[in-house]
PDB file of C-alpha atoms in Angstrom:
ATOM      1  CA  MET A   1      15.895  -2.492   2.023  1.00  0.00           C
ATOM      2  CA  GLY A   2      18.905  -2.337   4.369  1.00  0.00           C
ATOM      3  CA  VAL A   3      17.880  -2.485   7.944  1.00  0.00           C
ATOM      4  CA  PRO A   4      19.860  -2.224  11.064  1.00  0.00           C
ATOM      5  CA  GLY A   5      21.182  -5.486  12.128  1.00  0.00           C
ATOM      6  CA  GLY A   6      20.105  -6.956  15.541  1.00  0.00           C
ATOM      7  CA  ARG A   7      21.218  -9.698  17.941  1.00  0.00           C
ATOM      8  CA  ILE A   8      19.626 -12.536  19.891  1.00  0.00           C
ATOM      9  CA  VAL A   9      20.316 -12.194  23.594  1.00  0.00           C
ATOM     10  CA  GLY A  10      19.339 -15.445  25.746  1.00  0.00           C
ATOM     11  CA  ARG A  11      19.582 -16.277  29.396  1.00  0.00           C
ATOM     12  CA  GLY A  12      20.523 -19.504  30.950  1.00  0.00           C
ATOM     13  CA  CYS A  13      17.675 -21.616  32.239  1.00  0.00           C
ATOM     14  CA  GLY A  14      18.919 -25.053  32.741  1.00  0.00           C
ATOM     15  CA  LYS A  15      18.240 -26.095  29.156  1.00  0.00           C
ATOM     16  CA  PRO A  16      20.932 -27.209  26.521  1.00  0.00           C
ATOM     17  CA  PRO A  17      22.457 -24.087  24.804  1.00  0.00           C
ATOM     18  CA  LEU A  18      20.575 -23.129  21.411  1.00  0.00           C
ATOM     19  CA  GLY A  19      23.486 -21.187  19.959  1.00  0.00           C
ATOM     20  CA  PRO A  20      24.501 -23.820  17.423  1.00  0.00           C
ATOM     21  CA  LEU A  21      20.852 -24.545  16.436  1.00  0.00           C
ATOM     22  CA  LEU A  22      20.014 -20.696  16.171  1.00  0.00           C
ATOM     23  CA  GLY A  23      23.303 -20.165  14.099  1.00  0.00           C
ATOM     24  CA  LEU A  24      22.217 -22.866  11.779  1.00  0.00           C
ATOM     25  CA  LEU A  25      18.797 -21.619  11.323  1.00  0.00           C
ATOM     26  CA  LEU A  26      19.969 -17.948  10.704  1.00  0.00           C
ATOM     27  CA  SER A  27      22.546 -19.208   8.096  1.00  0.00           C
ATOM     28  CA  LEU A  28      19.868 -21.257   6.328  1.00  0.00           C
ATOM     29  CA  LEU A  29      17.476 -18.273   6.226  1.00  0.00           C
ATOM     30  CA  GLY A  30      20.370 -15.961   5.178  1.00  0.00           C
ATOM     31  CA  ALA A  31      21.176 -18.277   2.209  1.00  0.00           C
ATOM     32  CA  GLU A  32      17.638 -18.507   1.199  1.00  0.00           C
ATOM     33  CA  ALA A  33      17.371 -14.735   1.284  1.00  0.00           C
ATOM     34  CA  ALA A  34      20.518 -14.435  -0.926  1.00  0.00           C
ATOM     35  CA  PHE A  35      19.236 -16.651  -3.612  1.00  0.00           C
ATOM     36  CA  SER A  36      15.668 -15.189  -3.763  1.00  0.00           C
ATOM     37  CA  GLN A  37      14.507 -12.454  -6.121  1.00  0.00           C
ATOM     38  CA  PRO A  38      14.175  -9.109  -4.331  1.00  0.00           C
ATOM     39  CA  TYR A  39      10.621  -8.037  -3.687  1.00  0.00           C
ATOM     40  CA  ASP A  40       8.880  -4.545  -4.469  1.00  0.00           C
ATOM     41  CA  THR A  41       9.373  -2.287  -1.452  1.00  0.00           C
ATOM     42  CA  GLU A  42       7.652   1.122  -0.469  1.00  0.00           C
ATOM     43  CA  PHE A  43       8.649   3.164   2.303  1.00  0.00           C
ATOM     44  CA  THR A  44       7.756   6.479   4.006  1.00  0.00           C
ATOM     45  CA  PHE A  45      10.105   8.276   6.629  1.00  0.00           C
ATOM     46  CA  VAL A  46      10.963  11.604   8.042  1.00  0.00           C
ATOM     47  CA  LEU A  47      13.880  13.116   6.951  1.00  0.00           C
ATOM     48  CA  PRO A  48      15.215  15.691   9.675  1.00  0.00           C
ATOM     49  CA  ALA A  49      16.762  19.029   8.724  1.00  0.00           C
ATOM     50  CA  GLY A  50      20.400  19.139   7.842  1.00  0.00           C
ATOM     51  CA  ARG A  51      20.525  15.223   7.683  1.00  0.00           C
ATOM     52  CA  GLN A  52      21.106  12.603   4.915  1.00  0.00           C
ATOM     53  CA  GLU A  53      19.548   9.180   4.951  1.00  0.00           C
ATOM     54  CA  CYS A  54      20.573   6.343   2.727  1.00  0.00           C
ATOM     55  CA  PHE A  55      19.147   2.969   1.940  1.00  0.00           C
ATOM     56  CA  TYR A  56      20.489  -0.103   0.357  1.00  0.00           C
ATOM     57  CA  GLN A  57      18.650  -2.446  -1.994  1.00  0.00           C
ATOM     58  CA  THR A  58      20.302  -5.737  -3.317  1.00  0.00           C
ATOM     59  CA  THR A  59      19.686  -6.632  -6.775  1.00  0.00           C
ATOM     60  CA  GLY A  60      20.404  -9.505  -9.044  1.00  0.00           C
ATOM     61  CA  PHE A  61      22.176  -9.404 -12.456  1.00  0.00           C
ATOM     62  CA  ASN A  62      20.507  -8.349 -15.775  1.00  0.00           C
ATOM     63  CA  SER A  63      17.184  -7.293 -14.083  1.00  0.00           C
ATOM     64  CA  SER A  64      15.234  -4.095 -14.055  1.00  0.00           C
ATOM     65  CA  MET A  65      14.801  -1.826 -11.138  1.00  0.00           C
ATOM     66  CA  GLU A  66      12.515   1.320 -10.918  1.00  0.00           C
ATOM     67  CA  VAL A  67      12.873   3.794  -8.143  1.00  0.00           C
ATOM     68  CA  GLU A  68      10.313   6.397  -7.568  1.00  0.00           C
ATOM     69  CA  TYR A  69      10.066   9.006  -4.884  1.00  0.00           C
ATOM     70  CA  GLN A  70       7.909  12.052  -3.727  1.00  0.00           C
ATOM     71  CA  VAL A  71       8.417  14.663  -1.117  1.00  0.00           C
ATOM     72  CA  ILE A  72       4.847  14.834   0.633  1.00  0.00           C
ATOM     73  CA  GLY A  73       5.643  16.988   3.582  1.00  0.00           C
ATOM     74  CA  GLY A  74       7.828  19.906   4.613  1.00  0.00           C
ATOM     75  CA  ALA A  75       8.570  23.454   3.543  1.00  0.00           C
ATOM     76  CA  GLY A  76       9.560  23.672  -0.056  1.00  0.00           C
ATOM     77  CA  LEU A  77       8.670  20.035  -0.868  1.00  0.00           C
ATOM     78  CA  ASP A  78      12.174  19.380  -2.159  1.00  0.00           C
ATOM     79  CA  VAL A  79      15.108  17.185  -1.482  1.00  0.00           C
ATOM     80  CA  ASP A  80      18.480  16.168  -3.121  1.00  0.00           C
ATOM     81  CA  PHE A  81      18.486  12.586  -4.441  1.00  0.00           C
ATOM     82  CA  THR A  82      21.305  10.160  -5.495  1.00  0.00           C
ATOM     83  CA  VAL A  83      21.479   6.467  -6.589  1.00  0.00           C
ATOM     84  CA  VAL A  84      25.041   4.853  -6.358  1.00  0.00           C
ATOM     85  CA  GLY A  85      25.605   1.636  -8.085  1.00  0.00           C
ATOM     86  CA  PRO A  86      27.455  -1.434  -6.537  1.00  0.00           C
ATOM     87  CA  THR A  87      30.743  -0.193  -8.151  1.00  0.00           C
ATOM     88  CA  GLY A  88      30.619   3.065  -6.319  1.00  0.00           C
ATOM     89  CA  ALA A  89      29.606   5.062  -9.432  1.00  0.00           C
ATOM     90  CA  LYS A  90      26.901   7.670  -9.152  1.00  0.00           C
ATOM     91  CA  LEU A  91      24.104   6.660 -11.524  1.00  0.00           C
ATOM     92  CA  ILE A  92      21.621   9.256 -10.740  1.00  0.00           C
ATOM     93  CA  THR A  93      21.915  12.807  -8.973  1.00  0.00           C
ATOM     94  CA  GLU A  94      19.006  15.373  -8.654  1.00  0.00           C
ATOM     95  CA  TYR A  95      19.012  18.590  -6.676  1.00  0.00           C
ATOM     96  CA  ARG A  96      15.908  20.274  -4.939  1.00  0.00           C
ATOM     97  CA  ARG A  97      13.321  18.154  -6.516  1.00  0.00           C
ATOM     98  CA  SER A  98       9.872  17.173  -5.189  1.00  0.00           C
ATOM     99  CA  ASP A  99       9.478  13.993  -7.111  1.00  0.00           C
ATOM    100  CA  GLY A 100      11.203  11.708  -9.743  1.00  0.00           C
ATOM    101  CA  VAL A 101      10.901   8.319 -11.313  1.00  0.00           C
ATOM    102  CA  HIS A 102      14.200   6.527 -12.645  1.00  0.00           C
ATOM    103  CA  THR A 103      14.682   3.096 -14.390  1.00  0.00           C
ATOM    104  CA  ILE A 104      17.982   1.271 -14.002  1.00  0.00           C
ATOM    105  CA  GLU A 105      18.384  -1.663 -16.551  1.00  0.00           C
ATOM    106  CA  PRO A 106      20.087  -3.831 -16.823  1.00  0.00           C
ATOM    107  CA  THR A 107      21.180  -3.957 -13.162  1.00  0.00           C
ATOM    108  CA  GLN A 108      24.492  -5.196 -11.782  1.00  0.00           C
ATOM    109  CA  GLU A 109      24.730  -7.824  -9.098  1.00  0.00           C
ATOM    110  CA  GLY A 110      25.297  -6.040  -5.706  1.00  0.00           C
ATOM    111  CA  ASP A 111      23.895  -3.390  -3.312  1.00  0.00           C
ATOM    112  CA  TYR A 112      22.551  -0.164  -4.608  1.00  0.00           C
ATOM    113  CA  LYS A 113      22.662   2.836  -2.439  1.00  0.00           C
ATOM    114  CA  ILE A 114      19.662   5.218  -2.595  1.00  0.00           C
ATOM    115  CA  CYS A 115      20.290   8.690  -0.707  1.00  0.00           C
ATOM    116  CA  PHE A 116      18.162  11.450   0.241  1.00  0.00           C
ATOM    117  CA  ASP A 117      19.812  14.704   1.386  1.00  0.00           C
ATOM    118  CA  ASN A 118      18.167  17.420   3.206  1.00  0.00           C
ATOM    119  CA  SER A 119      21.407  19.168   4.342  1.00  0.00           C
ATOM    120  CA  PHE A 120      20.665  22.414   2.556  1.00  0.00           C
ATOM    121  CA  SER A 121      17.686  23.101   5.128  1.00  0.00           C
ATOM    122  CA  THR A 122      18.383  24.139   8.473  1.00  0.00           C
ATOM    123  CA  ILE A 123      14.812  24.296   9.941  1.00  0.00           C
ATOM    124  CA  SER A 124      12.311  21.944   8.184  1.00  0.00           C
ATOM    125  CA  GLU A 125      12.168  18.183   8.030  1.00  0.00           C
ATOM    126  CA  LYS A 126      10.827  16.475   5.072  1.00  0.00           C
ATOM    127  CA  LEU A 127       8.376  13.649   4.960  1.00  0.00           C
ATOM    128  CA  ILE A 128       9.310  11.323   1.983  1.00  0.00           C
ATOM    129  CA  PHE A 129       7.603   8.464   0.260  1.00  0.00           C
ATOM    130  CA  PHE A 130       9.678   6.218  -2.099  1.00  0.00           C
ATOM    131  CA  GLU A 131       9.270   2.793  -3.668  1.00  0.00           C
ATOM    132  CA  VAL A 132      11.460   0.287  -5.441  1.00  0.00           C
ATOM    133  CA  ILE A 133       9.944  -1.804  -8.204  1.00  0.00           C
ATOM    134  CA  PHE A 134      11.666  -4.902  -9.964  1.00  0.00           C
ATOM    135  CA  ASP A 135      10.524  -6.251 -13.206  1.00  0.00           C
ATOM    136  CA  ASP A 136      11.953  -9.686 -14.434  1.00  0.00           C
ATOM    137  CA  ALA A 137       9.676 -11.472 -16.963  1.00  0.00           C
ATOM    138  CA  GLU A 138      11.912 -14.495 -17.351  1.00  0.00           C
ATOM    139  CA  ASP A 139      12.042 -15.214 -13.609  1.00  0.00           C
ATOM    140  CA  ARG A 140       8.524 -15.166 -13.369  1.00  0.00           C
ATOM    141  CA  ASP A 141       8.004 -17.542 -16.319  1.00  0.00           C
ATOM    142  CA  ARG A 142      10.608 -19.805 -14.932  1.00  0.00           C
ATOM    143  CA  ASP A 143       8.634 -19.771 -11.455  1.00  0.00           C
ATOM    144  CA  TRP A 144       5.410 -20.779 -13.387  1.00  0.00           C
ATOM    145  CA  ALA A 145       7.062 -23.555 -15.240  1.00  0.00           C
ATOM    146  CA  GLU A 146       8.466 -25.066 -11.971  1.00  0.00           C
ATOM    147  CA  VAL A 147       5.052 -25.067 -10.484  1.00  0.00           C
ATOM    148  CA  VAL A 148       2.857 -26.104 -13.411  1.00  0.00           C
ATOM    149  CA  GLU A 149       4.022 -29.048 -15.872  1.00  0.00           C
ATOM    150  CA  PRO A 150       1.975 -29.123 -19.204  1.00  0.00           C
ATOM    151  CA  GLU A 151      -0.206 -32.301 -19.761  1.00  0.00           C
ATOM    152  CA  GLU A 152      -0.668 -33.677 -23.111  1.00  0.00           C
ATOM    153  CA  VAL A 153      -3.943 -35.274 -22.228  1.00  0.00           C
ATOM    154  CA  LEU A 154      -5.589 -31.924 -21.531  1.00  0.00           C
ATOM    155  CA  ASP A 155      -7.631 -30.229 -24.115  1.00  0.00           C
ATOM    156  CA  ILE A 156      -6.795 -26.770 -22.886  1.00  0.00           C
ATOM    157  CA  LYS A 157      -3.110 -25.802 -23.146  1.00  0.00           C
ATOM    158  CA  ILE A 158      -1.394 -24.962 -19.851  1.00  0.00           C
ATOM    159  CA  GLU A 159       0.750 -22.429 -21.595  1.00  0.00           C
ATOM    160  CA  ASP A 160      -2.516 -20.440 -22.349  1.00  0.00           C
ATOM    161  CA  ILE A 161      -3.617 -20.483 -18.737  1.00  0.00           C
ATOM    162  CA  LYS A 162      -0.052 -19.710 -17.448  1.00  0.00           C
ATOM    163  CA  GLU A 163       0.002 -16.541 -19.864  1.00  0.00           C
ATOM    164  CA  SER A 164      -3.361 -15.496 -18.815  1.00  0.00           C
ATOM    165  CA  ILE A 165      -2.784 -15.688 -14.934  1.00  0.00           C
ATOM    166  CA  GLY A 166       0.628 -14.012 -15.559  1.00  0.00           C
ATOM    167  CA  MET A 167      -1.016 -11.160 -17.231  1.00  0.00           C
ATOM    168  CA  VAL A 168      -3.413 -10.877 -14.274  1.00  0.00           C
ATOM    169  CA  ASN A 169      -0.671 -11.011 -11.966  1.00  0.00           C
ATOM    170  CA  ASN A 170       1.173  -8.094 -13.645  1.00  0.00           C
ATOM    171  CA  LYS A 171      -1.856  -5.999 -13.867  1.00  0.00           C
ATOM    172  CA  LEU A 172      -2.586  -6.459 -10.075  1.00  0.00           C
ATOM    173  CA  GLY A 173       0.936  -5.578  -9.258  1.00  0.00           C
ATOM    174  CA  LYS A 174       0.556  -2.233 -11.436  1.00  0.00           C
ATOM    175  CA  SER A 175      -2.608  -1.552  -9.834  1.00  0.00           C
ATOM    176  CA  MET A 176      -1.159  -1.710  -6.348  1.00  0.00           C
ATOM    177  CA  GLN A 177       1.878   0.418  -7.482  1.00  0.00           C
ATOM    178  CA  ILE A 178      -0.366   3.057  -8.805  1.00  0.00           C
ATOM    179  CA  GLN A 179      -2.582   2.949  -5.718  1.00  0.00           C
ATOM    180  CA  ALA A 180       0.638   3.630  -3.629  1.00  0.00           C
ATOM    181  CA  VAL A 181       1.610   6.534  -5.883  1.00  0.00           C
ATOM    182  CA  LEU A 182      -1.998   8.039  -5.465  1.00  0.00           C
ATOM    183  CA  ARG A 183      -1.678   7.732  -1.884  1.00  0.00           C
ATOM    184  CA  ALA A 184       1.540   9.560  -1.806  1.00  0.00           C
ATOM    185  CA  PHE A 185       0.077  12.302  -4.157  1.00  0.00           C
ATOM    186  CA  GLU A 186      -2.963  12.502  -1.737  1.00  0.00           C
ATOM    187  CA  ALA A 187      -0.858  12.830   1.381  1.00  0.00           C
ATOM    188  CA  ARG A 188       1.426  15.490  -0.317  1.00  0.00           C
ATOM    189  CA  ASP A 189      -1.654  17.608  -1.358  1.00  0.00           C
ATOM    190  CA  ARG A 190      -3.249  17.294   2.082  1.00  0.00           C
ATOM    191  CA  ASN A 191      -0.121  18.620   3.606  1.00  0.00           C
ATOM    192  CA  VAL A 192      -0.115  21.421   1.150  1.00  0.00           C
ATOM    193  CA  LEU A 193      -3.716  22.286   1.918  1.00  0.00           C
ATOM    194  CA  GLU A 194      -3.306  22.214   5.786  1.00  0.00           C
ATOM    195  CA  GLY A 195      -0.305  24.465   5.442  1.00  0.00           C
ATOM    196  CA  ASN A 196      -2.247  27.005   3.358  1.00  0.00           C
ATOM    197  CA  LEU A 197      -5.119  26.650   5.896  1.00  0.00           C
ATOM    198  CA  GLN A 198      -3.008  27.651   8.630  1.00  0.00           C
ATOM    199  CA  ARG A 199      -1.444  30.499   6.661  1.00  0.00           C
ATOM    200  CA  VAL A 200      -4.891  31.866   5.647  1.00  0.00           C
ATOM    201  CA  ASN A 201      -6.185  31.640   9.488  1.00  0.00           C
ATOM    202  CA  PHE A 202      -3.071  33.414  10.588  1.00  0.00           C
ATOM    203  CA  TRP A 203      -3.287  36.272   8.228  1.00  0.00           C
ATOM    204  CA  SER A 204      -7.110  36.431   8.553  1.00  0.00           C
ATOM    205  CA  ALA A 205      -6.625  36.779  12.477  1.00  0.00           C
ATOM    206  CA  VAL A 206      -3.969  39.595  11.909  1.00  0.00           C
ATOM    207  CA  ASN A 207      -6.283  41.442   9.382  1.00  0.00           C
ATOM    208  CA  LEU A 208      -9.155  41.132  11.915  1.00  0.00           C
ATOM    209  CA  GLY A 209      -6.982  42.659  14.760  1.00  0.00           C
ATOM    210  CA  VAL A 210      -5.813  45.476  12.399  1.00  0.00           C
ATOM    211  CA  MET A 211      -9.494  46.336  11.434  1.00  0.00           C
ATOM    212  CA  LEU A 212     -10.530  46.419  14.942  1.00  0.00           C
ATOM    213  CA  THR A 213      -7.748  48.534  16.263  1.00  0.00           C
ATOM    214  CA  VAL A 214      -8.297  51.025  13.392  1.00  0.00           C
ATOM    215  CA  SER A 215     -12.064  51.158  14.087  1.00  0.00           C
ATOM    216  CA  PHE A 216     -11.484  52.092  17.802  1.00  0.00           C
ATOM    217  CA  LEU A 217      -8.820  54.795  16.592  1.00  0.00           C
ATOM    218  CA  GLN A 218     -11.318  56.203  14.415  1.00  0.00           C
ATOM    219  CA  VAL A 219     -14.062  56.342  17.110  1.00  0.00           C
ATOM    220  CA  TYR A 220     -11.715  57.808  19.591  1.00  0.00           C
ATOM    221  CA  MET A 221     -10.473  60.615  17.122  1.00  0.00           C
ATOM    222  CA  LEU A 222     -14.031  61.526  16.031  1.00  0.00           C
ATOM    223  CA  LYS A 223     -15.165  61.718  19.596  1.00  0.00           C
ATOM    224  CA  ASN A 224     -12.447  64.048  20.477  1.00  0.00           C
ATOM    225  CA  LEU A 225     -13.080  66.258  17.378  1.00  0.00           C
ATOM    226  CA  PHE A 226     -16.686  66.886  18.468  1.00  0.00           C
ATOM    227  CA  ALA A 227     -15.912  67.150  22.152  1.00  0.00           C
ATOM    228  CA  ASP A 228     -16.912  70.466  23.802  1.00  0.00           C
ATOM    229  CA  ARG A 229     -13.726  71.615  25.722  1.00  0.00           C
ATOM    230  CA  ARG A 230     -14.990  75.071  26.677  1.00  0.00           C
ATOM    231  CA  LYS A 231     -15.292  75.827  30.363  1.00  0.00           C
ATOM    232  CA  VAL A 232     -18.480  76.998  31.575  1.00  0.00           C
ATOM    233  CA  ARG A 233     -18.509  79.662  34.275  1.00  0.00           C
ATOM    234  CA  THR A 234     -21.292  80.158  36.723  1.00  0.00           C
TER     235      THR A 234
END
């Protein structure tokens, strides 16, 4: 996910300057990040009223990217959702939705722009959860092949072991994704229940106040009806 850039600020203390060394280190880290496979990401953030927030995700060529989002807090539980490809074309556009799941396959090399728009709301902010999931079986198989080499002297085939471990790895990844989605559902349901509880308490207090007022008025009116207002002369 795209994050705001930072800078390293140093102060002289009598030692040799570290600028060239830091520059070389950062360039090596940047090169490693550029050639590495993007990781699955999940994120929860608050989208203020009347605002739009966009996130950038770098992808490789001919991969599979799945984007899932849920509005778990805020009035209406809805938001506008847009995905823009590296070429600038709008791939996905949705209006006033509470959740959605979209798969982009195959992907293009470059940065995908994922936007959430709450400009239609003037008062209520929204709490949004979304995750980006990548699935590239060829890369995983190639990674396993680089780590483990088959041995002819072994009775058990290394390929079978790699396949079993890969299946376990995939199932564990799916389990983590399902748990993240269930946590988002739980947070949204809890927010809805808390909002309903506040409304029930408010209107219950209003009804109680009205009932007490009516009761006092009835007692007062009945007391006045049976009151003896005749003057007694002695």
